Coordinates of C-alpha atoms and ligand atoms in Angstrom, one line a residue:
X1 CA -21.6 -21.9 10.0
X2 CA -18.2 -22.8 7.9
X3 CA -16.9 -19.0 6.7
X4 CA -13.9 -18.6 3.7
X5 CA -12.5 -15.8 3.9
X6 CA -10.9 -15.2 0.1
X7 CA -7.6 -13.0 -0.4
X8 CA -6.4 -12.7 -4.2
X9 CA -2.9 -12.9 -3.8
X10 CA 0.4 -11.8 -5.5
X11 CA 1.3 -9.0 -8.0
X12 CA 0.4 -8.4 -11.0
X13 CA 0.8 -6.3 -14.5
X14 CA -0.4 -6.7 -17.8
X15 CA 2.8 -5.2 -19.7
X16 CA 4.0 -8.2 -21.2
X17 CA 8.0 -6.6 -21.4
X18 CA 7.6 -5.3 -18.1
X19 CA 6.7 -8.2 -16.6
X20 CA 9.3 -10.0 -18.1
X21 CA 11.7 -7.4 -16.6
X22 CA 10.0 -8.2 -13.5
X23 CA 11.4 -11.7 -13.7
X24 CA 15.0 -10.4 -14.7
X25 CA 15.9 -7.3 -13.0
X26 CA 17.4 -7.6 -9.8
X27 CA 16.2 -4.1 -8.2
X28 CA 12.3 -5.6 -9.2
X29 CA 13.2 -9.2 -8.4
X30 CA 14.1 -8.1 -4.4
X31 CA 10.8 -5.5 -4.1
X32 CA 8.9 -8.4 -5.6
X33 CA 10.5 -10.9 -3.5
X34 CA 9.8 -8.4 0.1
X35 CA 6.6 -7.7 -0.8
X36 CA 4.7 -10.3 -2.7
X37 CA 3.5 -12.8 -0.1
X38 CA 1.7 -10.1 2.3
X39 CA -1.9 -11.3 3.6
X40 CA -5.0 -9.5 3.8
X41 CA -4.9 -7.7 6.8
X42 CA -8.2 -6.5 6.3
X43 CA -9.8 -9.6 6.1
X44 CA -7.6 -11.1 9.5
X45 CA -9.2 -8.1 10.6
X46 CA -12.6 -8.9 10.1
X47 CA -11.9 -12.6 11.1
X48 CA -11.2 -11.3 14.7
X49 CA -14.6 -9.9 14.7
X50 CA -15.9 -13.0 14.0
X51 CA -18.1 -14.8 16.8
X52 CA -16.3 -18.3 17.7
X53 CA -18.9 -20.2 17.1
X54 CA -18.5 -19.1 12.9
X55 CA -15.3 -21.5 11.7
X56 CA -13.5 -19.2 9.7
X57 CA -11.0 -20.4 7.1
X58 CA -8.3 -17.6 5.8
X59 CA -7.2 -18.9 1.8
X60 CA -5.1 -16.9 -0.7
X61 CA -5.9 -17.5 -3.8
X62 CA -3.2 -16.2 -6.7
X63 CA -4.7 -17.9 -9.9
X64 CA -8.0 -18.6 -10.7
X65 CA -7.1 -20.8 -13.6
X66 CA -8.0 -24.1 -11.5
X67 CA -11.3 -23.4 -10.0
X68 CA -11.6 -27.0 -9.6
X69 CA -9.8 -27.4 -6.9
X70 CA -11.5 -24.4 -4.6
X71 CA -11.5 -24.9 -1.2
X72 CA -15.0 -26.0 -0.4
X73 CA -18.1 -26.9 2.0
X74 CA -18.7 -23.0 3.3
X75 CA -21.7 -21.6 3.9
X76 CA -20.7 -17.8 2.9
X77 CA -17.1 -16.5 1.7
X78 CA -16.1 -12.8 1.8
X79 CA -13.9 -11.8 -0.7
X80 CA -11.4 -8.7 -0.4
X81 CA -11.1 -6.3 -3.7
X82 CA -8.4 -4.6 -5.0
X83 CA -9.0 -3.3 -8.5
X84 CA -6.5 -5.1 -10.3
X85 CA -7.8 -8.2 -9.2
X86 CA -12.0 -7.4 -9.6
X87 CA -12.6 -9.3 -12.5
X88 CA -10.6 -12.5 -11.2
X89 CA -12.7 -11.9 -7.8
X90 CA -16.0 -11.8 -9.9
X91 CA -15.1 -15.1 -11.7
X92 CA -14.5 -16.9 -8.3
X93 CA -18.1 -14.9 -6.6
X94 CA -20.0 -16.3 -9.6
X95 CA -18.4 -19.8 -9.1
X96 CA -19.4 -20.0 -5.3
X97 CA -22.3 -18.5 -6.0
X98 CA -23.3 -21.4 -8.2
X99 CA -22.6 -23.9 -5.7
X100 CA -25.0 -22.3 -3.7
X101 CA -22.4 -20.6 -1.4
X102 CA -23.0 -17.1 -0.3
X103 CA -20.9 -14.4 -1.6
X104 CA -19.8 -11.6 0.8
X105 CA -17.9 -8.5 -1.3
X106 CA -15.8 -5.8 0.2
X107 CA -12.8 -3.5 0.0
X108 CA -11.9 -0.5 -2.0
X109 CA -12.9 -1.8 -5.4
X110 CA -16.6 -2.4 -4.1
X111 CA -16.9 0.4 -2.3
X112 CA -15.8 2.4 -5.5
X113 CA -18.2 0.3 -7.6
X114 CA -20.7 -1.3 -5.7
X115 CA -23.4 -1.6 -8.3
X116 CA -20.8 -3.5 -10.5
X117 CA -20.4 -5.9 -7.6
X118 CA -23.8 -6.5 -6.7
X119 CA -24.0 -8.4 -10.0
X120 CA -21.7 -11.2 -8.6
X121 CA -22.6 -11.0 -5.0
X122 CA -25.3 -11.3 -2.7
X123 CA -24.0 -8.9 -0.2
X124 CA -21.8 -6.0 -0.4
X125 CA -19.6 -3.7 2.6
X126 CA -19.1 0.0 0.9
X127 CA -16.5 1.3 3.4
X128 CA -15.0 -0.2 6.1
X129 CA -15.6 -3.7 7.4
X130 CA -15.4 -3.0 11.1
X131 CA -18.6 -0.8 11.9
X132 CA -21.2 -3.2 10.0
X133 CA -19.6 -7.0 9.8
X134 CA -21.3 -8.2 13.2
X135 CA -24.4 -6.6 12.2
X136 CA -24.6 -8.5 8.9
X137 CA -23.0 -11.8 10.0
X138 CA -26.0 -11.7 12.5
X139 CA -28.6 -10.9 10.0
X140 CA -26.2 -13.7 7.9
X141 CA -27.3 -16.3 10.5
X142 CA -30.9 -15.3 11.0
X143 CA -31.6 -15.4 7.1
X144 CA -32.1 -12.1 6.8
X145 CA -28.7 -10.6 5.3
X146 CA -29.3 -7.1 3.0
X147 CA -27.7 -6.8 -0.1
X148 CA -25.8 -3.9 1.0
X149 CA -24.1 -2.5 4.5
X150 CA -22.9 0.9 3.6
X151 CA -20.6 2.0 6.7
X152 CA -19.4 5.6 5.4
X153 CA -20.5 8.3 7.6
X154 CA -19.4 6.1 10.5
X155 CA -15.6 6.2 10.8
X156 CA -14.2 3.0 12.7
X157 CA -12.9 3.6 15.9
X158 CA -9.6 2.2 16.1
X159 CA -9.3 2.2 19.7
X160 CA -12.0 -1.0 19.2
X161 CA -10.2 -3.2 16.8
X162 CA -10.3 -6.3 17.2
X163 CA -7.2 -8.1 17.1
X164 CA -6.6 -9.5 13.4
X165 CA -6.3 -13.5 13.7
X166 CA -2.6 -13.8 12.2
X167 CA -2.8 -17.6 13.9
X168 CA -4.9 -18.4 11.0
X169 CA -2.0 -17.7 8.6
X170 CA 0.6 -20.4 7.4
X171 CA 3.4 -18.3 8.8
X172 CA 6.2 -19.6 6.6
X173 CA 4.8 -18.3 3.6
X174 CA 5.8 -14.7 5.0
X175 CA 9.2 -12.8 5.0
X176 CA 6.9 -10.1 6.9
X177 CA 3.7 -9.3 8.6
X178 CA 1.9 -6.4 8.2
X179 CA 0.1 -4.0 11.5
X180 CA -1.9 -0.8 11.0
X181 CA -1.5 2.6 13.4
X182 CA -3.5 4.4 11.4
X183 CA -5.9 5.5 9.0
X184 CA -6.8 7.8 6.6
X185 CA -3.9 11.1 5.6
X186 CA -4.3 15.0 6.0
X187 CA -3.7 15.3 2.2
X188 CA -5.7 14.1 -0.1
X189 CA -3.8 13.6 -3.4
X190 CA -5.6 13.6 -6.8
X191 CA -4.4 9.9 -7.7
X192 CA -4.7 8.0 -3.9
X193 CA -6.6 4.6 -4.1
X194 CA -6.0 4.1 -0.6
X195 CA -7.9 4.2 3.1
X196 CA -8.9 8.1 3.0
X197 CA -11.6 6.7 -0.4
X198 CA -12.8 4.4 2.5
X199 CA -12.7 6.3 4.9
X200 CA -11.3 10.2 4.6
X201 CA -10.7 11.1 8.5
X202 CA -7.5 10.9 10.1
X203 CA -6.9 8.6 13.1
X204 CA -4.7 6.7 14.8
X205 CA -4.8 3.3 16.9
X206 CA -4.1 3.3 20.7
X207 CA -0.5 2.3 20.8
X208 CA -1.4 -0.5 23.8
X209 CA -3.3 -2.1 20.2
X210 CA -0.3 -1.5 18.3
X211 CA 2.3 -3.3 20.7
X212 CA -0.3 -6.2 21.4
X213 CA -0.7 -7.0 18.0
X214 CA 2.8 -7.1 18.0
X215 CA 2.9 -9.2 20.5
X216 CA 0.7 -11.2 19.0
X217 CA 2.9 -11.6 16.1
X218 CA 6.1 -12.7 17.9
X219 CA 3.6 -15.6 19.6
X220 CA 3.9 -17.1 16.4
X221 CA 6.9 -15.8 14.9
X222 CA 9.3 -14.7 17.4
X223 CA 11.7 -12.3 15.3
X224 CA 9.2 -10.9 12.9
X225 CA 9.9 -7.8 10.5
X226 CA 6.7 -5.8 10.4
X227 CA 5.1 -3.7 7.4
X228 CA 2.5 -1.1 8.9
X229 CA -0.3 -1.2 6.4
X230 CA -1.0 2.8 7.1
X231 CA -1.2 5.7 4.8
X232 CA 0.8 8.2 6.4
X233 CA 2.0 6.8 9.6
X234 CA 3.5 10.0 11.9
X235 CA 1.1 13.1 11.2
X236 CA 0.2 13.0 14.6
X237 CA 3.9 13.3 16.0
X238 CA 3.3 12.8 20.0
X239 CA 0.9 10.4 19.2
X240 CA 4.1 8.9 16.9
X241 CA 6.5 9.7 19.6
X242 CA 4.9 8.0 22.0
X243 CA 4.2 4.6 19.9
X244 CA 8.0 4.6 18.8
X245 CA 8.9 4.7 22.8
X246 CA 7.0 1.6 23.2
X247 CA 8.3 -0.1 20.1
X248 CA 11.8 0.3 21.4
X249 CA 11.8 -2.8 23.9
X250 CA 10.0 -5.1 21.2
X251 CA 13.1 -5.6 19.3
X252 CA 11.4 -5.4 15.8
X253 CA 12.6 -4.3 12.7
X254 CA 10.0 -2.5 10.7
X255 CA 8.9 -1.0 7.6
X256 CA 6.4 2.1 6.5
X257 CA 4.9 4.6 4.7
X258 CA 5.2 8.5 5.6
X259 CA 5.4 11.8 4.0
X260 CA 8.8 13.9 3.7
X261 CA 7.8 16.1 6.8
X262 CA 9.5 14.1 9.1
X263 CA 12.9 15.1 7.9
X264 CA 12.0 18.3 9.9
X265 CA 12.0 16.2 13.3
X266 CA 15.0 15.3 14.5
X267 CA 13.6 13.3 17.7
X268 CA 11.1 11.5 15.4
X269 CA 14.2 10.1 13.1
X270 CA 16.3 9.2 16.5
X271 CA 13.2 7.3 18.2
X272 CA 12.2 5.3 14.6
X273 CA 16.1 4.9 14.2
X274 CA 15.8 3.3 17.9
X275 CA 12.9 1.9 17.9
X276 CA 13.9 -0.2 14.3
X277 CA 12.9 1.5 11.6
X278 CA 14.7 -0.3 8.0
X279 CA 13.2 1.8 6.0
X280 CA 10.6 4.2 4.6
X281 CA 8.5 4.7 1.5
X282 CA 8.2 8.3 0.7
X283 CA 5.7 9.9 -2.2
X284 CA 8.2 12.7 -4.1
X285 CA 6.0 11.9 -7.1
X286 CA 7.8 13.7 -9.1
X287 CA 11.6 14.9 -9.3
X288 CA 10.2 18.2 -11.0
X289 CA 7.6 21.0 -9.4
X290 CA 5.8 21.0 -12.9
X291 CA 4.9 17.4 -12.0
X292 CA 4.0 18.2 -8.4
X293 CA 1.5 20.7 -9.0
X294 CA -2.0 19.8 -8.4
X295 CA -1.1 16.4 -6.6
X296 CA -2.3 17.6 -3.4
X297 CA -5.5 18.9 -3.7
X298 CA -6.1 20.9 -0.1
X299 CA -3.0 23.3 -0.3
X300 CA -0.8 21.4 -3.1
X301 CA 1.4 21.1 -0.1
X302 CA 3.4 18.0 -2.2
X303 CA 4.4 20.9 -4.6
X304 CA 5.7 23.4 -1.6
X305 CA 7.8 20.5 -0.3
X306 CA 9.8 20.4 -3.3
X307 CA 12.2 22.5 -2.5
X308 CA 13.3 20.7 0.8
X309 CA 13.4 17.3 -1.3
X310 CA 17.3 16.5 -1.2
X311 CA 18.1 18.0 2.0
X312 CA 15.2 16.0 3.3
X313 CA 16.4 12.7 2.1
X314 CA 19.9 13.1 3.2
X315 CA 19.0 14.1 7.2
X316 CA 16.8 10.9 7.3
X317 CA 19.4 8.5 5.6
X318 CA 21.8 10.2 8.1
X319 CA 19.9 8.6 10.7
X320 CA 20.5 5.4 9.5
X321 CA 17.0 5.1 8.1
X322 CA 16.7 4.5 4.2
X323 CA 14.6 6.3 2.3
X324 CA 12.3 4.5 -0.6
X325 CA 11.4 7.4 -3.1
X326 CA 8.2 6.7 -5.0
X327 CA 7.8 8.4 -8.3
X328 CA 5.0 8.2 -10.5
X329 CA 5.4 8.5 -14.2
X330 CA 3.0 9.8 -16.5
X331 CA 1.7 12.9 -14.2
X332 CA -0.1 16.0 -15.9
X333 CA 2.8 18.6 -17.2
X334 CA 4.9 16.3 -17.8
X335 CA 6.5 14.7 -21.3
X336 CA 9.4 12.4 -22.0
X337 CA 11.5 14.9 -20.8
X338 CA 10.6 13.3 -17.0
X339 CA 12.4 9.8 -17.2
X340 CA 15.8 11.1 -17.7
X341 CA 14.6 13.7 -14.7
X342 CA 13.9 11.0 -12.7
X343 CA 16.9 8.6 -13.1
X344 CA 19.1 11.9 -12.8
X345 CA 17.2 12.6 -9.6
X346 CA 17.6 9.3 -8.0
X347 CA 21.1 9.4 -8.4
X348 CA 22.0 12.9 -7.0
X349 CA 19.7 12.8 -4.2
X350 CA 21.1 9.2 -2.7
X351 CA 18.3 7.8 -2.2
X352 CA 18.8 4.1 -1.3
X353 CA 15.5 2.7 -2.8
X354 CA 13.1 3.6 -5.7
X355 CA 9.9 2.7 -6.6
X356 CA 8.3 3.9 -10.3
X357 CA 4.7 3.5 -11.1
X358 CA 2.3 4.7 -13.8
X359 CA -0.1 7.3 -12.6
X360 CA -3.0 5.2 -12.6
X361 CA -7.0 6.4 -12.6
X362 CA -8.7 3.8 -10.2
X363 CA -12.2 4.0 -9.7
X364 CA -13.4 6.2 -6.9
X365 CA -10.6 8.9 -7.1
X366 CA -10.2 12.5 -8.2
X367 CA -8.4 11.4 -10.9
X368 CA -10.6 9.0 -12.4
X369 CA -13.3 11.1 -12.0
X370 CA -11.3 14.1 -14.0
X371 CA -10.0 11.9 -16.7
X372 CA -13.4 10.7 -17.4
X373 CA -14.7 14.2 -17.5
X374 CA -11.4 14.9 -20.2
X375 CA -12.7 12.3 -22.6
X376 CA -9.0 10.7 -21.8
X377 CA -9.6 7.5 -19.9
X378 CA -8.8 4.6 -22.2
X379 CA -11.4 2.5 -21.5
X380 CA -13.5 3.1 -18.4
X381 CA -14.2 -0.4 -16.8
X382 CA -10.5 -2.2 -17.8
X383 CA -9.9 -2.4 -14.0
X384 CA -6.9 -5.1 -14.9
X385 CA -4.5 -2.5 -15.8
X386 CA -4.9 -0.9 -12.4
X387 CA -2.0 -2.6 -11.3
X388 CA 0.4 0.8 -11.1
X389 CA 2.5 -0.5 -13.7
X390 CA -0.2 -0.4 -16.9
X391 CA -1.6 2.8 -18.6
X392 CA -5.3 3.3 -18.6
X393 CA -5.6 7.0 -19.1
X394 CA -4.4 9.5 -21.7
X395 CA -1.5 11.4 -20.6
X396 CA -1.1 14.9 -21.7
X397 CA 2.0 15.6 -22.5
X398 CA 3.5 12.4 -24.4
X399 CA 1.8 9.5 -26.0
X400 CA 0.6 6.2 -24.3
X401 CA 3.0 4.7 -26.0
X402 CA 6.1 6.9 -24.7
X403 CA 4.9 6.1 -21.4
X404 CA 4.9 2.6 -21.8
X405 CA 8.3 2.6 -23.7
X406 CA 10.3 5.1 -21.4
X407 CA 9.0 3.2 -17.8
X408 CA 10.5 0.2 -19.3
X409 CA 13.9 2.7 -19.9
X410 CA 13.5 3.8 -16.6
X411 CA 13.2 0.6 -15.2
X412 CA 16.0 -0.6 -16.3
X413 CA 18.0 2.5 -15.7
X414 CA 17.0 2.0 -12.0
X415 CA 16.7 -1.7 -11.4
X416 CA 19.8 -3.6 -13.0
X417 CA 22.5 -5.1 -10.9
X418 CA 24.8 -2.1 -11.2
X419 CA 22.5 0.8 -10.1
X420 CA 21.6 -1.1 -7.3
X421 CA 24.8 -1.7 -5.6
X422 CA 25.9 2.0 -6.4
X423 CA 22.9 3.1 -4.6
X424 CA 23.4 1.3 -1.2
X425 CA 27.1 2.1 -1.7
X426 CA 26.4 5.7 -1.6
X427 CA 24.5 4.9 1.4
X428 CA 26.4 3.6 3.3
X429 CA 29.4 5.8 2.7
X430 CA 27.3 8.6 3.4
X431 CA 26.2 7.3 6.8
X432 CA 29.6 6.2 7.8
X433 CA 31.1 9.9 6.9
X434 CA 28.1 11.4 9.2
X435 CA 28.6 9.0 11.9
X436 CA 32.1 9.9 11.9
X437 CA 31.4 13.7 11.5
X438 CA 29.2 13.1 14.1
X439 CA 31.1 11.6 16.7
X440 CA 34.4 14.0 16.1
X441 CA 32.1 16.9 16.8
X442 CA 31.3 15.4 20.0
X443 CA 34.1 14.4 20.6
X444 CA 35.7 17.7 20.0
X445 CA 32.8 18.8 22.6
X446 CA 34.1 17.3 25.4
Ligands
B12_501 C1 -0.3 -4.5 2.0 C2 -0.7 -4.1 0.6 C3 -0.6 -5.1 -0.4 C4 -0.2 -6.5 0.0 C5 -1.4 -7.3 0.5 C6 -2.6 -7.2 -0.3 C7 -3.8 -7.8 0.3 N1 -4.2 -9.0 -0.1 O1 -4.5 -7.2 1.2 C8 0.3 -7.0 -1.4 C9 1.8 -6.7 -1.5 C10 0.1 -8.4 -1.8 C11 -0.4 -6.0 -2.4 C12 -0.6 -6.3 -3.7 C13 -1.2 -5.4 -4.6 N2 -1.5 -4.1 -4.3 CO1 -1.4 -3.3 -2.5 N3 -1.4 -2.4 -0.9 C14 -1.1 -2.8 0.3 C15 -1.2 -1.5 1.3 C16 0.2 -1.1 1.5 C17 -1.9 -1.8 2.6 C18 -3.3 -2.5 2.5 C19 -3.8 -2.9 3.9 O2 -3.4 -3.8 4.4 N4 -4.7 -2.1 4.4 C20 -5.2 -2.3 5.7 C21 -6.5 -3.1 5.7 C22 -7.0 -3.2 7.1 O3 -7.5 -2.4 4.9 P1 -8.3 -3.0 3.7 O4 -7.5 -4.1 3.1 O5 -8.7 -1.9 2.8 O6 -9.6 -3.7 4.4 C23 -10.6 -2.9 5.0 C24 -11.7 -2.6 4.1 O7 -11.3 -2.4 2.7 C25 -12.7 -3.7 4.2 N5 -12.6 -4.9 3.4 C26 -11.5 -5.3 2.7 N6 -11.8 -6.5 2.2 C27 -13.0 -6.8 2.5 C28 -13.8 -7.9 2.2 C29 -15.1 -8.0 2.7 C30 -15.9 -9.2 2.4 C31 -15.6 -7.0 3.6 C32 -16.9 -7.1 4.2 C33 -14.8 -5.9 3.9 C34 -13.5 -5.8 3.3 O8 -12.6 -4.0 5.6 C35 -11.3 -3.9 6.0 C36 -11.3 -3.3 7.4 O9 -11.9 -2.0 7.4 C37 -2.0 -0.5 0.4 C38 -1.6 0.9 0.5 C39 -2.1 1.6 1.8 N7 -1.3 2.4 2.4 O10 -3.2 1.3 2.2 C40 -1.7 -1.0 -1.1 C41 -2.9 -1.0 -2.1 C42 -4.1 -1.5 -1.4 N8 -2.4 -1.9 -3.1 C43 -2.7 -1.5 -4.3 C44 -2.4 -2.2 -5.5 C45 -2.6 -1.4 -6.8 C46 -1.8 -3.5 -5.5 C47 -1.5 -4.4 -6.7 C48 -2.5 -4.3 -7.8 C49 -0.1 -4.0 -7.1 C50 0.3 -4.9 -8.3 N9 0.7 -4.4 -9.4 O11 0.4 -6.1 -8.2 C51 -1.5 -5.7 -6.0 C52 -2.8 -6.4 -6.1 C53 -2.9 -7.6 -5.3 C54 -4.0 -8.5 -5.6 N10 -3.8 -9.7 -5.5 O12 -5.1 -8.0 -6.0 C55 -3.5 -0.2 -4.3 C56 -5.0 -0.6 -4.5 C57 -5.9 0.5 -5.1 C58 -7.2 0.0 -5.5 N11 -8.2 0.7 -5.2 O13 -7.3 -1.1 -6.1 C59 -3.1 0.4 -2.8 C60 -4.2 1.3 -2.2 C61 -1.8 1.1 -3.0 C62 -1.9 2.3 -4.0 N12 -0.7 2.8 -4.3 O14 -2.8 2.7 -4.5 N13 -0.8 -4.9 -1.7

């Protein structure tokens, strides 16, 4: 059996002026740049559980304009979803589908709207791939597929991945790989699209996994820089602890996403300092506690943070590490009043990196589910403008249209040449003046 598996690549936005901004501002131009050409880990992942004796092919496919020239003569494909990308996805299903190849759906999109997808596919994964894809690429090969493996209720032991086959990727296409340590997140914020809507418990991969696939890696690129694809990567901190030990000897420079809390452990910032941590992506949300209230729906712990927000940043960035601050524009409470909060925030806080995004309903979340309930989703199945840069809801405190128009302020306020440089500038003086602080009060020590 010849197997495609199907990535939709690249980024995307429907905001025509923000998408040209995209092409012009330097801040957006770099992100863009770093982050553009990752694979789909999930589907490597599944392609390590695939028997040998299935070829499997790994494609990327950014435009669907020339479905002419598809890569052909499979047997089945599976194609990954993200929202943004559904309707492309559908368009290339149907198209397989009419050559008589058989179409495999999965991801978060499908498993937020499997019905939907059932219309272009002959088989769809709700949930994770791991627990059901041998079961259905048997039943694939006896003839016998159902039209839907639903793996919720059976979260994937991570101690059993398989190892994802990065040997199947064109390598030079890459300025980074990505490797997951965990899944899922304690919190569970109104507006997350991520694992925990595939999966909601917390759990971590053995880091013996971690380092081989690693390892792995460096067989085909030896000095890679490495994305982890995780939600929340050091809740579990001796789990953490011990996996940044072990990273220390790989010589790797790294990248990933965490929540403020580990400002609070000073060990934890040494060892992912050591162990060659760039950079992480932090959710602040919002640079006001207005905006943070209600985020986090256990114990709005994202609002009780607030307080700790600028001392926080400044004791990780002291360890060398910068911080990306993520805020999303558009949150309940909160009117124009925000963008100007935002850009003010950036700039006394230091951090080194910002990201903006549009709050954004996607199917399957809190959020979506609320809007819709509100009456203030703008149109309930325009899945393209989930990109994190469109508006598809209401918001309640300005107009759709002072969204749109002040995120395009914002970005430009944040992203040009000039607010760049003076935010690694800061940086960097900053670290020098606490490495030199630093070293005089040990020095003074002894
Ligand atoms: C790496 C990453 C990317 C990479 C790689 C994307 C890719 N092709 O996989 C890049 C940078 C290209 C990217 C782009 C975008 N991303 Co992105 N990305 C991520 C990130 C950080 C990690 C994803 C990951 O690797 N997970 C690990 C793997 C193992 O999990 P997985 O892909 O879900 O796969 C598992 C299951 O879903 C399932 N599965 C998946 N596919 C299939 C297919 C079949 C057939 C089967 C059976 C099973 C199956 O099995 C897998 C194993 O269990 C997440 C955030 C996060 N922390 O998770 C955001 C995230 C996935 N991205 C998001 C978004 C919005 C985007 C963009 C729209 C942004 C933009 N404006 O362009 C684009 C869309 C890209 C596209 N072409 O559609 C959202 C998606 C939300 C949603 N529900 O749609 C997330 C959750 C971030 C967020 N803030 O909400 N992204």
């Amino acid at each position: 059996m010849k197997l495609g598996m199907i990535a939709m690549s690249g980024l995307r936005a429907h905001n025509e002026e923000l998408t040209r901004l995209g092409l012009t501002l330097p801040g957006f131009i770099e992100r863009n740049k770093t982050i553009a050409s990752l694979p789909s880990l999930g589907l490597l992942t599944l392609a390590g559980l695939t028997p040998k004796n299935i070829d499997v092919d790994y494609v990327e496919i950014e435009d669907i304009c020339d479905l002419d020239s598809l890569p052909g003569a499979y047997d089945a494909v599976a194609i990954s979803s993200f929202s943004a990308q559904i309707k492309e996805a559908y368009v290339l299903a149907d198209r397989f589908r009419s050559e008589g190849v058989t179409v495999i759906l999965g991801g978060l999109h499908v498993t937020a709207r499997h019905e939907e997808a059932l219309q272009h596919a002959d088989i769809v994964v709700i949930g994770e791939g791991e627990p059901v894809w041998p079961e259905l690429l048997r039943d694939l090969i006896d003839g016998r597929p159902q039209r839907i493996y639903d793996s919720r209720g059976t979260p994937f032991n991570l101690g059993s991945s398989p190892m994802p086959r990065f040997e199947l990727l064109d390598v030079d296409r890459y300025n980074r790989l990505t490797v997951q340590t965990q899944r899922g997140c304690p919190f569970n914020c109104e507006f997350c699209a991520a694992s925990i809507r595939l999966s909601p418990i917390y759990r971590v991969k053995p880091v013996d996994r971690v380092i081989a696939e690693i390892r792995r890696i460096k067989e085909i690129w030896p000095k890679p820089f490495i994305e982890f694809a995780d939600d929340n990567t050091f809740v579990n901190r001796k789990h953490s602890k011990r996996l940044l030990r072990a990273l220390i000897p790989e010589n790797v420079r790294w990248f990933t996403e965490t929540d403020i809390s580990v400002a609070r452990d000073d060990e934890l910032l040494s060892l992912m300092r050591d162990s060659g941590c760039a950079q992480v992506l932090v959710g602040l949300e919002s640079p006001t506690v207005t905006g943070l209230r209600g985020v986090e729906q256990k114990s709005d712990w994202k609002a009780k943070q607030f307080d700790s927000y600028l001392s926080a940043i400044d004791r990780i960035q002291s360890h060398g590490i910068s911080v990306n601050g993520c805020f999303v524009l558009g949150l309940d409470g909160t009117g124009v009043e925000s963008f100007e909060q935002v850009r003010d925030f950036v700039r006394e806080s230091g951090l080194y990196e910002v990201q903006i995004t549009i709050q954004t309903a996607f199917p399957g979340t809190p959020l979506y589910d609320r809007l819709q309930r509100e009456g203030r989703l703008l149109d309930e199945t325009a899945w393209e403008l989930c990109t994190l840069f469109d508006v598809n809801f209401r918001p309640d405190r300005m107009t759709v249209e002072e969204l749109e128009k002040n995120f395009v302020w914002l970005a430009k306020q944040l992203y040009s040449e000039q607010s760049s440089q003076n935010r690694k500038r800061a940086f960097y003086r900053k670290l020098h003046e606490s490495m030199r602080q630093t070293q005089a009060h040990t020095g003074g020590a002894s």
